CSV table of C-alpha atoms in Angstrom, one decimal:
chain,number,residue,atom,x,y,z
G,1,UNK,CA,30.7,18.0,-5.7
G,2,UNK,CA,27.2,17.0,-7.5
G,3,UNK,CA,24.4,19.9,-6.2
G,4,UNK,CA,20.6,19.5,-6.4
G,5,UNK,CA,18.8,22.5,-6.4
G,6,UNK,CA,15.2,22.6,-4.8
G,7,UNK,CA,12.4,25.1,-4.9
G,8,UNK,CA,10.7,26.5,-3.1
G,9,UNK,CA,11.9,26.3,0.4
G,10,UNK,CA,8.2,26.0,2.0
G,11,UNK,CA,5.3,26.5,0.4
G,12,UNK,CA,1.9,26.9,1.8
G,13,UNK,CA,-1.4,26.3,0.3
G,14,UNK,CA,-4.9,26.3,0.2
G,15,UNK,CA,-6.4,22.8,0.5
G,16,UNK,CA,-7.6,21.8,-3.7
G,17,UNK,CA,-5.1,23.9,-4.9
G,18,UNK,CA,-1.9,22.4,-6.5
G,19,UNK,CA,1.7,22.6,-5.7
G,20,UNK,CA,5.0,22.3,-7.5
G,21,UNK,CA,8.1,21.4,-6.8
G,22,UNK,CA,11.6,21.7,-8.5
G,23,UNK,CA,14.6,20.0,-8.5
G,24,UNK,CA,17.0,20.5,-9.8
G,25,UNK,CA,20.7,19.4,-10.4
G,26,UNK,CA,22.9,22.1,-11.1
G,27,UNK,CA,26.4,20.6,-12.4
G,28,UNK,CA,25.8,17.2,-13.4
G,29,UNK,CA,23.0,15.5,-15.5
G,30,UNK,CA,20.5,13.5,-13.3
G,31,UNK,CA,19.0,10.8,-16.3
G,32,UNK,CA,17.5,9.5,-12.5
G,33,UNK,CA,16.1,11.1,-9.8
G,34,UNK,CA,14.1,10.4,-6.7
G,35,UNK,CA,11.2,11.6,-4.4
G,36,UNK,CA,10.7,11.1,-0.9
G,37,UNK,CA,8.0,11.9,1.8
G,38,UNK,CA,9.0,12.9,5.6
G,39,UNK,CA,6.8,13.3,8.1
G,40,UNK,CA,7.5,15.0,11.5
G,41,UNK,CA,10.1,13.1,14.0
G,42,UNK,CA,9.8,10.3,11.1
G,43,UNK,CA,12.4,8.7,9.0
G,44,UNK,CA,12.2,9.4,5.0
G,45,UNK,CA,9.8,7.4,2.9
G,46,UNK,CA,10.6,7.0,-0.7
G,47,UNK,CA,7.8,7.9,-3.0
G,48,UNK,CA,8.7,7.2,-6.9
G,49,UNK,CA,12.0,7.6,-8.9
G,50,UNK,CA,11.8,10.2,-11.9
G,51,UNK,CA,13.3,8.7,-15.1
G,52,UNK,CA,14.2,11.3,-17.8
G,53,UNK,CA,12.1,11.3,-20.8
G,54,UNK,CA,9.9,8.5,-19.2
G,55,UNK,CA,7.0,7.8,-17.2
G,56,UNK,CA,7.7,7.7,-13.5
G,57,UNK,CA,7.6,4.8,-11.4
G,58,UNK,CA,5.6,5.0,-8.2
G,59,UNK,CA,5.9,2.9,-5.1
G,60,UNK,CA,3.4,0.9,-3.8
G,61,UNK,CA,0.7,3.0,-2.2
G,62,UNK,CA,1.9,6.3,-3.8
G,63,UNK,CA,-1.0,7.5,-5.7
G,64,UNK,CA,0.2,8.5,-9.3
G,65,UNK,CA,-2.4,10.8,-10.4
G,66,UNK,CA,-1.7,12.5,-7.1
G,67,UNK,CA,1.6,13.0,-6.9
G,68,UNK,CA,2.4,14.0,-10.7
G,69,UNK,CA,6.5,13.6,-11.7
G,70,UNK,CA,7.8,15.2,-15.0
G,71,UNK,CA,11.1,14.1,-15.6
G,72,UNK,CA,11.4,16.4,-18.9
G,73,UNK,CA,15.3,17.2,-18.8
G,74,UNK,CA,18.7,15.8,-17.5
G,75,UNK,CA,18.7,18.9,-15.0
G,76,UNK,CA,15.1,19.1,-14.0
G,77,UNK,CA,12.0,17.2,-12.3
G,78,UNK,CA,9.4,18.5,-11.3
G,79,UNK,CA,6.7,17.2,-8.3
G,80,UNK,CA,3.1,18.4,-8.5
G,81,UNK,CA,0.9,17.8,-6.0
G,82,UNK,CA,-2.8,18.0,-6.8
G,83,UNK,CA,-6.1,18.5,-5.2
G,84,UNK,CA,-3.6,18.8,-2.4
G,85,UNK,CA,-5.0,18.2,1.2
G,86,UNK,CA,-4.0,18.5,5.0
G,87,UNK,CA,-3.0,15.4,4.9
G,88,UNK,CA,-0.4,15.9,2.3
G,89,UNK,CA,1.5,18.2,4.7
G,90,UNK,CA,5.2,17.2,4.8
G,91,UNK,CA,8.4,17.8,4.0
G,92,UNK,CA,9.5,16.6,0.2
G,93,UNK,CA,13.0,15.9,-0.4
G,94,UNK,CA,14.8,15.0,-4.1
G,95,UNK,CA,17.9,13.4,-4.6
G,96,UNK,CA,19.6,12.7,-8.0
G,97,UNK,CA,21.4,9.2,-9.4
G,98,UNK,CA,24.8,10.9,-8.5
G,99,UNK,CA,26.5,11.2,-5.4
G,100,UNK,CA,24.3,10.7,-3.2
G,101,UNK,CA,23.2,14.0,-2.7
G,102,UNK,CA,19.9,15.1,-1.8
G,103,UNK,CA,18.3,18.3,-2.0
G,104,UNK,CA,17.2,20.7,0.6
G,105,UNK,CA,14.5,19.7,1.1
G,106,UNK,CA,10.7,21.5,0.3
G,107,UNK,CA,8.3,22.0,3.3
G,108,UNK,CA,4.5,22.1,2.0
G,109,UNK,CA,1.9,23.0,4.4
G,110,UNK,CA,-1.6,22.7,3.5
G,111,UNK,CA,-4.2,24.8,5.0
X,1,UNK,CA,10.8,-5.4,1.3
X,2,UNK,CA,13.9,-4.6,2.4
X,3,UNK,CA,13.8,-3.3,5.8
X,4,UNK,CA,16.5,-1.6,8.1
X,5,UNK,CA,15.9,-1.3,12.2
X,6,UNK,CA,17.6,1.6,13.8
X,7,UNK,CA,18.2,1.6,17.9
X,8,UNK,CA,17.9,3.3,20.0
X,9,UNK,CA,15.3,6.1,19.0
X,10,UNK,CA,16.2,8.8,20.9
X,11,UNK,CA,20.0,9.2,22.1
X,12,UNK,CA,20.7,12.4,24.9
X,13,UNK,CA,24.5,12.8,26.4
X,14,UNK,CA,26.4,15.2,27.6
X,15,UNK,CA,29.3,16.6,25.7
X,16,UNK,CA,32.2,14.7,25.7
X,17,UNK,CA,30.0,11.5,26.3
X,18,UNK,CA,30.7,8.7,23.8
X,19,UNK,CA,27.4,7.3,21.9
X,20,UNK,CA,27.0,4.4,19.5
X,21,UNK,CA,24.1,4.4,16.9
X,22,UNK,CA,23.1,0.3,15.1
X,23,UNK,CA,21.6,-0.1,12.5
X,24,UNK,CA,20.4,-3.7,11.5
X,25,UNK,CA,18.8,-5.3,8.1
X,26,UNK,CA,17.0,-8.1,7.1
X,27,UNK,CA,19.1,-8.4,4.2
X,28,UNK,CA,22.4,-7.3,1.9
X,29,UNK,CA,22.1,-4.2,0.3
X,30,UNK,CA,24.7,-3.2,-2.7
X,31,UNK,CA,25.6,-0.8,0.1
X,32,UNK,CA,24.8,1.1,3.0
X,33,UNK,CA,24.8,4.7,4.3
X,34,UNK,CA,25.1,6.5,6.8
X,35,UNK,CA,23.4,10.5,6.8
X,36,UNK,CA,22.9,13.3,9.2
X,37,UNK,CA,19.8,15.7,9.0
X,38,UNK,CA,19.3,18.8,10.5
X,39,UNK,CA,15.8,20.2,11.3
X,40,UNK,CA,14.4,21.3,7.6
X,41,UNK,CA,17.2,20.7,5.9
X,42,UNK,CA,18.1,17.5,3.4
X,43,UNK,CA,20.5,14.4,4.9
X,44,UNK,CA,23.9,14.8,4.1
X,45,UNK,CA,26.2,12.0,3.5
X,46,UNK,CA,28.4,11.1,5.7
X,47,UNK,CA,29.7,7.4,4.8
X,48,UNK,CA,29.1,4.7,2.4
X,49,UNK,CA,30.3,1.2,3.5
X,50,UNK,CA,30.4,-1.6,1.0
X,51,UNK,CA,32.8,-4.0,2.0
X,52,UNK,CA,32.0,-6.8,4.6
X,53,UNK,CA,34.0,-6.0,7.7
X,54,UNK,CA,34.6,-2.7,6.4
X,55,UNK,CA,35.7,-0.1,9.4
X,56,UNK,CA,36.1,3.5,8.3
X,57,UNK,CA,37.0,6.7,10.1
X,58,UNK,CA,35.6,10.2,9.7
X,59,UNK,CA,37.5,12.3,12.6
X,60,UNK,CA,35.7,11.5,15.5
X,61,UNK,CA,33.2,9.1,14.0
X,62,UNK,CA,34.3,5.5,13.2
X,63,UNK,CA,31.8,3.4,11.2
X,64,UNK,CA,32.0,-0.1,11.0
X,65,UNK,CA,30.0,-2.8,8.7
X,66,UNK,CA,29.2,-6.0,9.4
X,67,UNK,CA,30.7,-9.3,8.2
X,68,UNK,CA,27.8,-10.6,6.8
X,69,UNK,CA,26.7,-6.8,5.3
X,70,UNK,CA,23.7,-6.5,6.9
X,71,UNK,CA,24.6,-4.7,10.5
X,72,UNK,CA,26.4,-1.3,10.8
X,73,UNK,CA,27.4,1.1,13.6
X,74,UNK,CA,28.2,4.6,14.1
X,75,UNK,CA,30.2,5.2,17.2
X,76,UNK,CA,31.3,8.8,18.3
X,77,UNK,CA,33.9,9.9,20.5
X,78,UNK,CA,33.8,12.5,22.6
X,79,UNK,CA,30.3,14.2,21.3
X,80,UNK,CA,30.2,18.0,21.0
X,81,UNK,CA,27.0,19.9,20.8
X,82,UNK,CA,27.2,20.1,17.3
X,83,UNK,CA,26.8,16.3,16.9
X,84,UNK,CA,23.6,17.4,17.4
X,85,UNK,CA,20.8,16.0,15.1
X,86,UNK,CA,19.0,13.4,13.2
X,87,UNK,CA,21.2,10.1,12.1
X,88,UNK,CA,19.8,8.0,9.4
X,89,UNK,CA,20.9,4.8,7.9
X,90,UNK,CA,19.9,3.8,4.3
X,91,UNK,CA,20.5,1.0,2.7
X,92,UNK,CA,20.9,1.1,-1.7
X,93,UNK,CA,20.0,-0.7,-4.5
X,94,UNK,CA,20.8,0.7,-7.7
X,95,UNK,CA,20.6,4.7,-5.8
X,96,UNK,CA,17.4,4.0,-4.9
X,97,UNK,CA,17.4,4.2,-0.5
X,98,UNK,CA,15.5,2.5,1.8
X,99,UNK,CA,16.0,4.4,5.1
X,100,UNK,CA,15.7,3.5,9.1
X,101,UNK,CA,13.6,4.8,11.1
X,102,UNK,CA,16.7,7.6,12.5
X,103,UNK,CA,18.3,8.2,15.0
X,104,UNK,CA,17.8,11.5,17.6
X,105,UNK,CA,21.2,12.5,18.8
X,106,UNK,CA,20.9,15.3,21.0
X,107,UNK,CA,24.4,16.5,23.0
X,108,UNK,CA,24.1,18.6,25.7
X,109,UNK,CA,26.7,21.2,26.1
């Protein structure tokens, strides 16, 4: 079955510093892929779709120039989060256009 | 905005118990899912239900979807500890999921 790789695990960081995130799928190309938020004891929150080879496409009240996407390959995306802050403490979780499958999920606790 | 009510929040039986998890929208998705989460881990699929009416059976979970598309349940028989976790539905539109608020299951052994 379709597998999407994510990376790193958890992360924790200083707050101004940036993060990245990878996802990646691992036997299948992913010309889609999506980002979502989840906060503690809450559901998931969908934050923008990754289109490969295109600008992302953020939902409404996702800052863009925040929450950078690169979408540079059919097996990769990548999530940066800049200037990061406390408040940007959550768990980030990618899933591809195939088989509904989701990654593992990345923890990022900023400090 | 497509939105999807779970109920009840929080669920807590004993095993063997049966449990029943709804999931309600206020409109017709292409389809809708059902996931379970563990703690710091991604959902896992368990169902996808397309089809009006639709009932379908995964051992001791039996899934069932609405006539009109925009209700589904979970029902489990006989819970075991290992039912343990977070159930979410999601409804999709062209892969992209709009998720309830979850479920809680937590079975006592």
């Amino acid at each position: 079955g379709a597998v999407v790789s994510q990376h790193p695990s958890w992360v924790i960081c200083k707050s101004g510093t940036s993060v990245k995130i990878e996802c990646r799928s691992l036997d299948f190309q992913a010309t889609t892929m999506f980002w979502y938020r989840q906060f503690p004891k809450q559901s998931l929150m969908l934050m923008a779709t990754s289109n490969e080879g295109s600008k992302a496409t953020y939902e409404q009240g996702v800052e863009k120039d925040k929450f950078l996407i690169n979408h540079a390959s059919l097996t990769l995306s990548t999530l940066t989060v800049t200037s990061a802050h406390p408040e940007d403490s959550s768990f980030y979780i990618c899933s591809a256009n195939y088989g509904y499958t989701f990654g593992s999920g990345t923890r990022l606790t900023v400090v | 905005t497509q939105l999807l009510e779970q109920s009840p929040q929080f669920l807590s039986i004993q095993e063997g118990e049966n449990l029943t998890v709804y999931c309600n929208s206020s409109s017709v998705f292409s389809s809708l899912q059902w996931y379970r989460q563990e703690p710091g881990e991604g959902p896992v699929l368990l169902v996808t239900v397309v089809t009006g009416g639709e009932v379908k059976k995964l051992k001791r979970l039996t899934f069932q979807f609405g006539d009109a598309r925009k209700d589904s349940s979970l029902h489990i028989t006989a819970a075991q500890p290992g039912d343990t976790g977070l159930y979410l539905c999601a409804g999709e539109d062209d892969y992209k999921l709009s998720f309830g608020a979850g479920t809680t299951v937590t079975v006592r052994a």
